[in-house]
PDB file of C-alpha atoms and ligand atoms in Angstrom:
ATOM      1  CA  MET P   1     145.072 125.765 215.695  1.00  0.00           C
ATOM      2  CA  PHE P   2     144.565 122.053 216.479  1.00  0.00           C
ATOM      3  CA  ASN P   3     143.664 121.187 220.067  1.00  0.00           C
ATOM      4  CA  PHE P   4     145.523 118.048 221.159  1.00  0.00           C
ATOM      5  CA  LYS P   5     143.201 115.579 222.833  1.00  0.00           C
ATOM      6  CA  LYS P   6     144.677 113.784 225.798  1.00  0.00           C
ATOM      7  CA  LYS P   7     141.774 111.323 225.867  1.00  0.00           C
ATOM      8  CA  PHE P   8     142.877 110.013 222.440  1.00  0.00           C
ATOM      9  CA  GLY P   9     146.547 109.711 223.460  1.00  0.00           C
ATOM     10  CA  GLN P  10     147.655 112.379 221.002  1.00  0.00           C
ATOM     11  CA  ASN P  11     151.439 112.779 221.211  1.00  0.00           C
ATOM     12  CA  PHE P  12     152.674 113.492 217.726  1.00  0.00           C
ATOM     13  CA  LEU P  13     156.069 112.960 216.111  1.00  0.00           C
ATOM     14  CA  SER P  14     157.756 115.237 213.596  1.00  0.00           C
ATOM     15  CA  ASP P  15     161.480 114.360 213.508  1.00  0.00           C
ATOM     16  CA  LYS P  16     162.135 113.056 210.005  1.00  0.00           C
ATOM     17  CA  ASN P  17     165.158 110.956 210.978  1.00  0.00           C
ATOM     18  CA  LEU P  18     163.175 109.225 213.705  1.00  0.00           C
ATOM     19  CA  LEU P  19     160.156 108.600 211.443  1.00  0.00           C
ATOM     20  CA  SER P  20     162.427 107.155 208.775  1.00  0.00           C
ATOM     21  CA  ALA P  21     164.229 104.988 211.361  1.00  0.00           C
ATOM     22  CA  ILE P  22     160.914 103.525 212.587  1.00  0.00           C
ATOM     23  CA  VAL P  23     159.973 102.518 209.042  1.00  0.00           C
ATOM     24  CA  THR P  24     163.439 100.976 208.598  1.00  0.00           C
ATOM     25  CA  ASP P  25     163.069  99.094 211.909  1.00  0.00           C
ATOM     26  CA  ALA P  26     159.827  97.648 210.516  1.00  0.00           C
ATOM     27  CA  GLY P  27     161.666  96.409 207.396  1.00  0.00           C
ATOM     28  CA  ILE P  28     159.124  98.036 205.063  1.00  0.00           C
ATOM     29  CA  THR P  29     159.698  97.650 201.319  1.00  0.00           C
ATOM     30  CA  GLN P  30     157.752  98.581 198.193  1.00  0.00           C
ATOM     31  CA  ASP P  31     156.030  95.163 198.350  1.00  0.00           C
ATOM     32  CA  ASP P  32     154.434  95.814 201.732  1.00  0.00           C
ATOM     33  CA  VAL P  33     150.924  96.746 202.710  1.00  0.00           C
ATOM     34  CA  VAL P  34     150.986  98.616 206.028  1.00  0.00           C
ATOM     35  CA  LEU P  35     148.246  99.143 208.563  1.00  0.00           C
ATOM     36  CA  GLU P  36     148.693 102.187 210.805  1.00  0.00           C
ATOM     37  CA  ILE P  37     146.566 102.795 213.875  1.00  0.00           C
ATOM     38  CA  GLY P  38     146.407 106.465 214.810  1.00  0.00           C
ATOM     39  CA  ALA P  39     147.401 108.654 211.853  1.00  0.00           C
ATOM     40  CA  GLY P  40     147.503 111.854 213.919  1.00  0.00           C
ATOM     41  CA  ALA P  41     148.593 114.671 211.617  1.00  0.00           C
ATOM     42  CA  GLY P  42     150.087 112.091 209.232  1.00  0.00           C
ATOM     43  CA  ALA P  43     153.824 112.407 209.952  1.00  0.00           C
ATOM     44  CA  LEU P  44     154.454 108.644 210.055  1.00  0.00           C
ATOM     45  CA  THR P  45     151.817 108.026 207.371  1.00  0.00           C
ATOM     46  CA  LYS P  46     153.759 110.235 204.932  1.00  0.00           C
ATOM     47  CA  GLU P  47     156.996 108.334 205.535  1.00  0.00           C
ATOM     48  CA  LEU P  48     155.159 105.014 205.160  1.00  0.00           C
ATOM     49  CA  SER P  49     153.522 106.164 201.951  1.00  0.00           C
ATOM     50  CA  THR P  50     156.892 106.797 200.289  1.00  0.00           C
ATOM     51  CA  ARG P  51     158.323 103.422 201.371  1.00  0.00           C
ATOM     52  CA  ALA P  52     155.374 100.966 201.167  1.00  0.00           C
ATOM     53  CA  LYS P  53     153.116  99.777 198.372  1.00  0.00           C
ATOM     54  CA  LYS P  54     149.937 100.718 200.198  1.00  0.00           C
ATOM     55  CA  VAL P  55     148.957 102.128 203.594  1.00  0.00           C
ATOM     56  CA  VAL P  56     145.635 101.802 205.392  1.00  0.00           C
ATOM     57  CA  SER P  57     145.549 104.265 208.273  1.00  0.00           C
ATOM     58  CA  TYR P  58     142.950 104.514 211.033  1.00  0.00           C
ATOM     59  CA  GLU P  59     142.195 107.703 212.937  1.00  0.00           C
ATOM     60  CA  ILE P  60     139.446 108.167 215.499  1.00  0.00           C
ATOM     61  CA  ASP P  61     139.571 111.983 215.652  1.00  0.00           C
ATOM     62  CA  LEU P  62     137.413 113.570 212.945  1.00  0.00           C
ATOM     63  CA  ASP P  63     139.072 116.945 213.593  1.00  0.00           C
ATOM     64  CA  LEU P  64     142.142 115.518 211.813  1.00  0.00           C
ATOM     65  CA  ARG P  65     140.209 114.491 208.702  1.00  0.00           C
ATOM     66  CA  GLU P  66     140.825 117.634 206.667  1.00  0.00           C
ATOM     67  CA  THR P  67     144.549 117.799 207.500  1.00  0.00           C
ATOM     68  CA  LEU P  68     145.008 114.150 206.553  1.00  0.00           C
ATOM     69  CA  GLU P  69     142.972 114.291 203.351  1.00  0.00           C
ATOM     70  CA  ASN P  70     144.795 117.450 202.261  1.00  0.00           C
ATOM     71  CA  LEU P  71     148.069 115.498 202.287  1.00  0.00           C
ATOM     72  CA  ASN P  72     146.847 113.898 199.036  1.00  0.00           C
ATOM     73  CA  LEU P  73     148.740 110.667 199.557  1.00  0.00           C
ATOM     74  CA  GLU P  74     147.752 108.485 196.630  1.00  0.00           C
ATOM     75  CA  ASN P  75     148.570 105.072 198.069  1.00  0.00           C
ATOM     76  CA  VAL P  76     147.014 105.828 201.480  1.00  0.00           C
ATOM     77  CA  GLN P  77     143.474 104.995 202.510  1.00  0.00           C
ATOM     78  CA  PHE P  78     142.345 106.805 205.667  1.00  0.00           C
ATOM     79  CA  VAL P  79     139.615 105.236 207.757  1.00  0.00           C
ATOM     80  CA  PHE P  80     138.035 107.603 210.283  1.00  0.00           C
ATOM     81  CA  THR P  81     136.733 105.345 212.979  1.00  0.00           C
ATOM     82  CA  ASP P  82     137.644 103.690 216.280  1.00  0.00           C
ATOM     83  CA  PHE P  83     139.988 100.843 215.326  1.00  0.00           C
ATOM     84  CA  MET P  84     138.930  98.858 218.410  1.00  0.00           C
ATOM     85  CA  LYS P  85     135.389  98.649 217.074  1.00  0.00           C
ATOM     86  CA  GLU P  86     136.423  97.350 213.653  1.00  0.00           C
ATOM     87  CA  ASP P  87     135.892  93.722 212.747  1.00  0.00           C
ATOM     88  CA  MET P  88     139.361  92.340 211.899  1.00  0.00           C
ATOM     89  CA  LYS P  89     137.842  90.258 209.086  1.00  0.00           C
ATOM     90  CA  LYS P  90     136.654  93.491 207.471  1.00  0.00           C
ATOM     91  CA  VAL P  91     140.009  95.224 208.041  1.00  0.00           C
ATOM     92  CA  GLU P  92     141.947  92.482 206.260  1.00  0.00           C
ATOM     93  CA  LYS P  93     139.311  91.521 203.695  1.00  0.00           C
ATOM     94  CA  ASN P  94     141.422  92.406 200.660  1.00  0.00           C
ATOM     95  CA  LEU P  95     144.836  91.943 202.249  1.00  0.00           C
ATOM     96  CA  SER P  96     146.717  88.681 201.861  1.00  0.00           C
ATOM     97  CA  SER P  97     149.422  89.899 204.230  1.00  0.00           C
ATOM     98  CA  PHE P  98     150.233  93.153 206.019  1.00  0.00           C
ATOM     99  CA  LYS P  99     152.524  94.728 208.603  1.00  0.00           C
ATOM    100  CA  VAL P 100     151.502  97.133 211.345  1.00  0.00           C
ATOM    101  CA  VAL P 101     153.579 100.263 211.906  1.00  0.00           C
ATOM    102  CA  ALA P 102     152.216 102.715 214.450  1.00  0.00           C
ATOM    103  CA  ASN P 103     152.898 105.233 217.159  1.00  0.00           C
ATOM    104  CA  LEU P 104     150.143 103.813 219.315  1.00  0.00           C
ATOM    105  CA  PRO P 105     147.778 105.781 221.547  1.00  0.00           C
ATOM    106  CA  TYR P 106     149.023 104.752 225.003  1.00  0.00           C
ATOM    107  CA  TYR P 107     145.647 104.430 226.697  1.00  0.00           C
ATOM    108  CA  ILE P 108     144.826 101.362 224.577  1.00  0.00           C
ATOM    109  CA  THR P 109     148.240  99.922 223.661  1.00  0.00           C
ATOM    110  CA  THR P 110     147.644  96.435 225.052  1.00  0.00           C
ATOM    111  CA  PRO P 111     144.076  95.984 223.711  1.00  0.00           C
ATOM    112  CA  ILE P 112     145.281  97.011 220.227  1.00  0.00           C
ATOM    113  CA  ILE P 113     148.246  94.607 220.334  1.00  0.00           C
ATOM    114  CA  PHE P 114     146.037  91.683 221.392  1.00  0.00           C
ATOM    115  CA  LYS P 115     143.253  92.508 218.963  1.00  0.00           C
ATOM    116  CA  LEU P 116     145.851  92.295 216.179  1.00  0.00           C
ATOM    117  CA  LEU P 117     147.687  89.211 217.440  1.00  0.00           C
ATOM    118  CA  GLU P 118     144.556  87.262 218.346  1.00  0.00           C
ATOM    119  CA  GLU P 119     142.153  88.190 215.576  1.00  0.00           C
ATOM    120  CA  SER P 120     144.257  88.761 212.484  1.00  0.00           C
ATOM    121  CA  GLU P 121     145.233  86.013 210.072  1.00  0.00           C
ATOM    122  CA  ALA P 122     147.163  88.156 207.608  1.00  0.00           C
ATOM    123  CA  LEU P 123     149.365  90.111 210.030  1.00  0.00           C
ATOM    124  CA  THR P 124     153.087  89.280 209.759  1.00  0.00           C
ATOM    125  CA  SER P 125     154.704  91.848 212.093  1.00  0.00           C
ATOM    126  CA  LEU P 126     154.034  94.797 214.369  1.00  0.00           C
ATOM    127  CA  THR P 127     156.460  97.679 214.806  1.00  0.00           C
ATOM    128  CA  ILE P 128     154.974  99.938 217.415  1.00  0.00           C
ATOM    129  CA  MET P 129     155.879 102.865 219.627  1.00  0.00           C
ATOM    130  CA  VAL P 130     154.821 102.110 223.185  1.00  0.00           C
ATOM    131  CA  GLN P 131     155.707 103.433 226.646  1.00  0.00           C
ATOM    132  CA  LYS P 132     159.240 102.326 227.557  1.00  0.00           C
ATOM    133  CA  GLU P 133     157.948 100.559 230.651  1.00  0.00           C
ATOM    134  CA  VAL P 134     155.487  98.520 228.522  1.00  0.00           C
ATOM    135  CA  ALA P 135     158.280  97.702 226.048  1.00  0.00           C
ATOM    136  CA  GLU P 136     160.416  96.400 228.907  1.00  0.00           C
ATOM    137  CA  ARG P 137     157.573  94.163 230.047  1.00  0.00           C
ATOM    138  CA  ILE P 138     157.075  92.853 226.505  1.00  0.00           C
ATOM    139  CA  VAL P 139     160.712  91.749 226.071  1.00  0.00           C
ATOM    140  CA  ALA P 140     161.406  90.753 229.703  1.00  0.00           C
ATOM    141  CA  LYS P 141     163.271  87.565 230.549  1.00  0.00           C
ATOM    142  CA  ALA P 142     161.845  84.993 232.976  1.00  0.00           C
ATOM    143  CA  GLY P 143     162.874  85.662 236.560  1.00  0.00           C
ATOM    144  CA  GLY P 144     162.679  89.461 236.596  1.00  0.00           C
ATOM    145  CA  LYS P 145     160.040  91.832 237.926  1.00  0.00           C
ATOM    146  CA  ASP P 146     158.933  92.935 234.429  1.00  0.00           C
ATOM    147  CA  TYR P 147     158.163  89.376 233.355  1.00  0.00           C
ATOM    148  CA  GLY P 148     154.435  88.643 233.379  1.00  0.00           C
ATOM    149  CA  ILE P 149     151.273  87.817 231.455  1.00  0.00           C
ATOM    150  CA  LEU P 150     152.060  90.408 228.761  1.00  0.00           C
ATOM    151  CA  THR P 151     155.528  88.910 228.160  1.00  0.00           C
ATOM    152  CA  VAL P 152     154.298  85.326 227.996  1.00  0.00           C
ATOM    153  CA  MET P 153     151.265  86.000 225.815  1.00  0.00           C
ATOM    154  CA  ILE P 154     153.251  88.068 223.318  1.00  0.00           C
ATOM    155  CA  ALA P 155     155.920  85.340 223.217  1.00  0.00           C
ATOM    156  CA  PHE P 156     153.093  82.902 222.478  1.00  0.00           C
ATOM    157  CA  TYR P 157     152.298  84.794 219.267  1.00  0.00           C
ATOM    158  CA  GLY P 158     155.762  85.818 218.139  1.00  0.00           C
ATOM    159  CA  GLU P 159     159.238  87.121 218.829  1.00  0.00           C
ATOM    160  CA  ALA P 160     159.651  90.606 220.263  1.00  0.00           C
ATOM    161  CA  LYS P 161     162.597  92.974 220.486  1.00  0.00           C
ATOM    162  CA  ILE P 162     163.134  96.648 221.308  1.00  0.00           C
ATOM    163  CA  THR P 163     164.601  98.405 218.273  1.00  0.00           C
ATOM    164  CA  ARG P 164     165.072 101.854 219.835  1.00  0.00           C
ATOM    165  CA  ILE P 165     164.384 104.003 222.881  1.00  0.00           C
ATOM    166  CA  VAL P 166     162.700 107.336 222.163  1.00  0.00           C
ATOM    167  CA  LYS P 167     162.949 110.188 224.660  1.00  0.00           C
ATOM    168  CA  ARG P 168     159.754 112.001 225.656  1.00  0.00           C
ATOM    169  CA  ASP P 169     160.870 115.311 224.159  1.00  0.00           C
ATOM    170  CA  MET P 170     160.634 113.814 220.650  1.00  0.00           C
ATOM    171  CA  PHE P 171     156.826 114.109 220.926  1.00  0.00           C
ATOM    172  CA  TYR P 172     154.500 117.059 220.888  1.00  0.00           C
ATOM    173  CA  PRO P 173     153.020 117.475 223.386  1.00  0.00           C
ATOM    174  CA  ALA P 174     155.675 115.580 225.373  1.00  0.00           C
ATOM    175  CA  PRO P 175     154.223 112.730 227.468  1.00  0.00           C
ATOM    176  CA  ASN P 176     155.362 112.120 231.068  1.00  0.00           C
ATOM    177  CA  VAL P 177     157.356 109.015 230.165  1.00  0.00           C
ATOM    178  CA  ASP P 178     159.932 107.872 227.624  1.00  0.00           C
ATOM    179  CA  SER P 179     158.959 105.477 224.840  1.00  0.00           C
ATOM    180  CA  ALA P 180     160.410 102.600 222.872  1.00  0.00           C
ATOM    181  CA  VAL P 181     159.847 101.033 219.482  1.00  0.00           C
ATOM    182  CA  VAL P 182     159.084  97.329 219.714  1.00  0.00           C
ATOM    183  CA  ARG P 183     159.047  94.952 216.777  1.00  0.00           C
ATOM    184  CA  ILE P 184     157.053  91.734 217.111  1.00  0.00           C
ATOM    185  CA  ASP P 185     157.422  89.163 214.337  1.00  0.00           C
ATOM    186  CA  LYS P 186     154.482  86.819 214.302  1.00  0.00           C
ATOM    187  CA  LYS P 187     155.424  83.123 214.540  1.00  0.00           C
ATOM    188  CA  THR P 188     153.190  80.128 214.999  1.00  0.00           C
ATOM    189  CA  ARG P 189     155.328  78.029 217.299  1.00  0.00           C
ATOM    190  CA  PHE P 190     152.876  76.421 219.678  1.00  0.00           C
ATOM    191  CA  ASP P 191     149.974  74.200 218.747  1.00  0.00           C
ATOM    192  CA  VAL P 192     147.592  74.729 221.686  1.00  0.00           C
ATOM    193  CA  ASP P 193     144.163  76.308 222.138  1.00  0.00           C
ATOM    194  CA  LYS P 194     144.975  79.996 222.612  1.00  0.00           C
ATOM    195  CA  ASP P 195     141.955  80.906 224.753  1.00  0.00           C
ATOM    196  CA  ARG P 196     142.494  78.060 227.197  1.00  0.00           C
ATOM    197  CA  PHE P 197     146.239  78.692 227.234  1.00  0.00           C
ATOM    198  CA  SER P 198     145.643  82.364 227.979  1.00  0.00           C
ATOM    199  CA  LYS P 199     143.398  81.456 230.949  1.00  0.00           C
ATOM    200  CA  PHE P 200     146.105  79.095 232.206  1.00  0.00           C
ATOM    201  CA  VAL P 201     148.805  81.804 232.036  1.00  0.00           C
ATOM    202  CA  LYS P 202     146.546  84.385 233.707  1.00  0.00           C
ATOM    203  CA  ALA P 203     145.726  81.953 236.532  1.00  0.00           C
ATOM    204  CA  SER P 204     149.435  81.136 236.972  1.00  0.00           C
ATOM    205  CA  PHE P 205     150.230  84.823 237.537  1.00  0.00           C
ATOM    206  CA  SER P 206     147.074  85.694 239.510  1.00  0.00           C
ATOM    207  CA  MET P 207     148.958  86.144 242.818  1.00  0.00           C
ATOM    208  CA  ARG P 208     152.589  86.845 241.995  1.00  0.00           C
ATOM    209  CA  ARG P 209     153.922  85.716 245.353  1.00  0.00           C
ATOM    210  CA  LYS P 210     152.039  82.440 245.389  1.00  0.00           C
ATOM    211  CA  THR P 211     153.274  79.130 244.042  1.00  0.00           C
ATOM    212  CA  LEU P 212     151.951  77.527 240.869  1.00  0.00           C
ATOM    213  CA  LEU P 213     150.196  74.942 243.039  1.00  0.00           C
ATOM    214  CA  ASN P 214     148.174  77.672 244.752  1.00  0.00           C
ATOM    215  CA  ASN P 215     147.494  79.762 241.673  1.00  0.00           C
ATOM    216  CA  LEU P 216     146.603  76.857 239.395  1.00  0.00           C
ATOM    217  CA  SER P 217     144.279  75.292 241.943  1.00  0.00           C
ATOM    218  CA  THR P 218     141.706  77.920 240.884  1.00  0.00           C
ATOM    219  CA  LEU P 219     141.526  76.070 237.535  1.00  0.00           C
ATOM    220  CA  TYR P 220     142.484  72.455 238.350  1.00  0.00           C
ATOM    221  CA  SER P 221     142.096  70.313 241.461  1.00  0.00           C
ATOM    222  CA  LYS P 222     145.163  69.958 243.672  1.00  0.00           C
ATOM    223  CA  GLU P 223     145.025  66.173 243.108  1.00  0.00           C
ATOM    224  CA  LYS P 224     145.230  66.625 239.355  1.00  0.00           C
ATOM    225  CA  LEU P 225     148.104  69.087 239.704  1.00  0.00           C
ATOM    226  CA  LYS P 226     150.014  66.726 242.006  1.00  0.00           C
ATOM    227  CA  GLN P 227     149.392  63.769 239.694  1.00  0.00           C
ATOM    228  CA  THR P 228     150.658  65.738 236.680  1.00  0.00           C
ATOM    229  CA  PHE P 229     153.693  67.532 238.117  1.00  0.00           C
ATOM    230  CA  GLY P 230     156.441  66.958 240.643  1.00  0.00           C
ATOM    231  CA  ASP P 231     156.796  69.053 243.802  1.00  0.00           C
ATOM    232  CA  ASP P 232     159.696  71.017 242.336  1.00  0.00           C
ATOM    233  CA  PHE P 233     157.533  72.407 239.566  1.00  0.00           C
ATOM    234  CA  LEU P 234     154.511  73.144 241.742  1.00  0.00           C
ATOM    235  CA  LYS P 235     156.642  75.070 244.246  1.00  0.00           C
ATOM    236  CA  LYS P 236     157.828  77.467 241.538  1.00  0.00           C
ATOM    237  CA  ARG P 237     156.323  80.883 240.843  1.00  0.00           C
ATOM    238  CA  ALA P 238     155.014  81.874 237.416  1.00  0.00           C
ATOM    239  CA  GLU P 239     157.650  84.591 237.027  1.00  0.00           C
ATOM    240  CA  SER P 240     160.366  81.929 236.672  1.00  0.00           C
ATOM    241  CA  ILE P 241     158.600  79.888 233.953  1.00  0.00           C
ATOM    242  CA  SER P 242     159.579  80.386 230.298  1.00  0.00           C
ATOM    243  CA  ILE P 243     157.055  80.350 227.443  1.00  0.00           C
ATOM    244  CA  GLU P 244     158.264  76.873 226.406  1.00  0.00           C
ATOM    245  CA  GLU P 245     157.750  75.554 229.965  1.00  0.00           C
ATOM    246  CA  PHE P 246     154.287  77.122 230.152  1.00  0.00           C
ATOM    247  CA  VAL P 247     153.254  75.416 226.905  1.00  0.00           C
ATOM    248  CA  GLU P 248     154.696  72.078 228.001  1.00  0.00           C
ATOM    249  CA  ALA P 249     152.941  72.251 231.379  1.00  0.00           C
ATOM    250  CA  PHE P 250     149.663  73.262 229.768  1.00  0.00           C
ATOM    251  CA  LYS P 251     149.841  70.335 227.322  1.00  0.00           C
ATOM    252  CA  LYS P 252     150.434  67.906 230.194  1.00  0.00           C
ATOM    253  CA  LEU P 253     147.375  69.197 232.030  1.00  0.00           C
ATOM    254  CA  GLU P 254     145.126  69.118 228.984  1.00  0.00           C
ATOM    255  CA  ASN P 255     146.038  65.546 228.020  1.00  0.00           C
TER     256      ASN P 255
HETATM  257  N1  SAM Z 301     150.945 108.713 214.038  1.00  0.00           N
HETATM  258  C1  SAM Z 301     150.913 110.044 214.615  1.00  0.00           C
HETATM  259  C2  SAM Z 301     152.331 110.469 214.954  1.00  0.00           C
HETATM  260  O1  SAM Z 301     153.183 109.582 215.128  1.00  0.00           O
HETATM  261  O2  SAM Z 301     152.579 111.661 215.070  1.00  0.00           O
HETATM  262  C3  SAM Z 301     149.997 110.132 215.836  1.00  0.00           C
HETATM  263  C4  SAM Z 301     150.298 109.192 216.985  1.00  0.00           C
HETATM  264  S1  SAM Z 301     149.372 109.532 218.465  1.00  0.00           S
HETATM  265  C5  SAM Z 301     150.411 108.772 219.680  1.00  0.00           C
HETATM  266  C6  SAM Z 301     148.026 108.343 218.419  1.00  0.00           C
HETATM  267  C7  SAM Z 301     146.890 108.672 217.458  1.00  0.00           C
HETATM  268  O3  SAM Z 301     145.899 107.636 217.563  1.00  0.00           O
HETATM  269  C8  SAM Z 301     146.135 109.968 217.735  1.00  0.00           C
HETATM  270  O4  SAM Z 301     146.053 110.747 216.567  1.00  0.00           O
HETATM  271  C9  SAM Z 301     144.733 109.539 218.190  1.00  0.00           C
HETATM  272  O5  SAM Z 301     143.715 110.433 217.843  1.00  0.00           O
HETATM  273  C10 SAM Z 301     144.599 108.177 217.490  1.00  0.00           C
HETATM  274  N2  SAM Z 301     143.678 107.239 218.146  1.00  0.00           N
HETATM  275  C11 SAM Z 301     143.421 107.136 219.468  1.00  0.00           C
HETATM  276  N3  SAM Z 301     142.556 106.140 219.713  1.00  0.00           N
HETATM  277  C12 SAM Z 301     142.256 105.579 218.508  1.00  0.00           C
HETATM  278  C13 SAM Z 301     141.401 104.512 218.100  1.00  0.00           C
HETATM  279  N4  SAM Z 301     140.685 103.830 219.002  1.00  0.00           N
HETATM  280  N5  SAM Z 301     141.302 104.213 216.781  1.00  0.00           N
HETATM  281  C14 SAM Z 301     142.024 104.928 215.871  1.00  0.00           C
HETATM  282  N6  SAM Z 301     142.853 105.952 216.201  1.00  0.00           N
HETATM  283  C15 SAM Z 301     142.980 106.275 217.497  1.00  0.00           C
END
């Protein structure tokens, strides 16, 4: 009997309709190469293997190796290692383009998303199961309590939407929270230095209750901020600023 490992975020799926719906949400066709992070016992991998051209699936837990290899899925390559330690250049070496479809381990959801969005050149979309609360933060609109660094930085890389809510009892073992499937389509919309932009967004949100003038003065002098922007803008809080406004403000400061 397999011992589920909490430390690896092991909450497995088995409902065939749900697995099929996730692959449909991802828009997978026979032309697609799919990268999966966290094969588990291979439930989603099997569905992907029947619908995609090729699947590369990472799994950290060596205790799952035999189960996965015994599935004998011809178009699936399993890689038994920690995905976070993989060099993205190596991952995508022979892939001209690929989509990610995964029921992500929750303890490293955000690091995985940013590793993919920041380091991959061939990634076109991500369709991922995440905690519902994280999904709500990803798709939040400016002005609400869920809107923050995660929302803005994901919007910087692409367009995100929730495709379905998944109740906790669909998993085994059931986690303490409900989940949601989020699809992020990668889009290059903004021509700015991503590392500097990311620092700018993080500084803007550093103290949620403070104004942009206060938060941004950790990065730029107050004189520079006052020369660049009017009072109305500097009195605002980051939570009310859209991705387009963030990019515009950043460009003004960098020029
Ligand atoms: N795809 C399966 C399913 O839907 O039933 C399993 C999903 S489970 C939420 C996440 C899986 O990711 C687990 O099997 C876990 O062992 C694996 N995992 C956790 N951390 C990982 C990492 N750093 N690299 C690769 N796999 C990881």
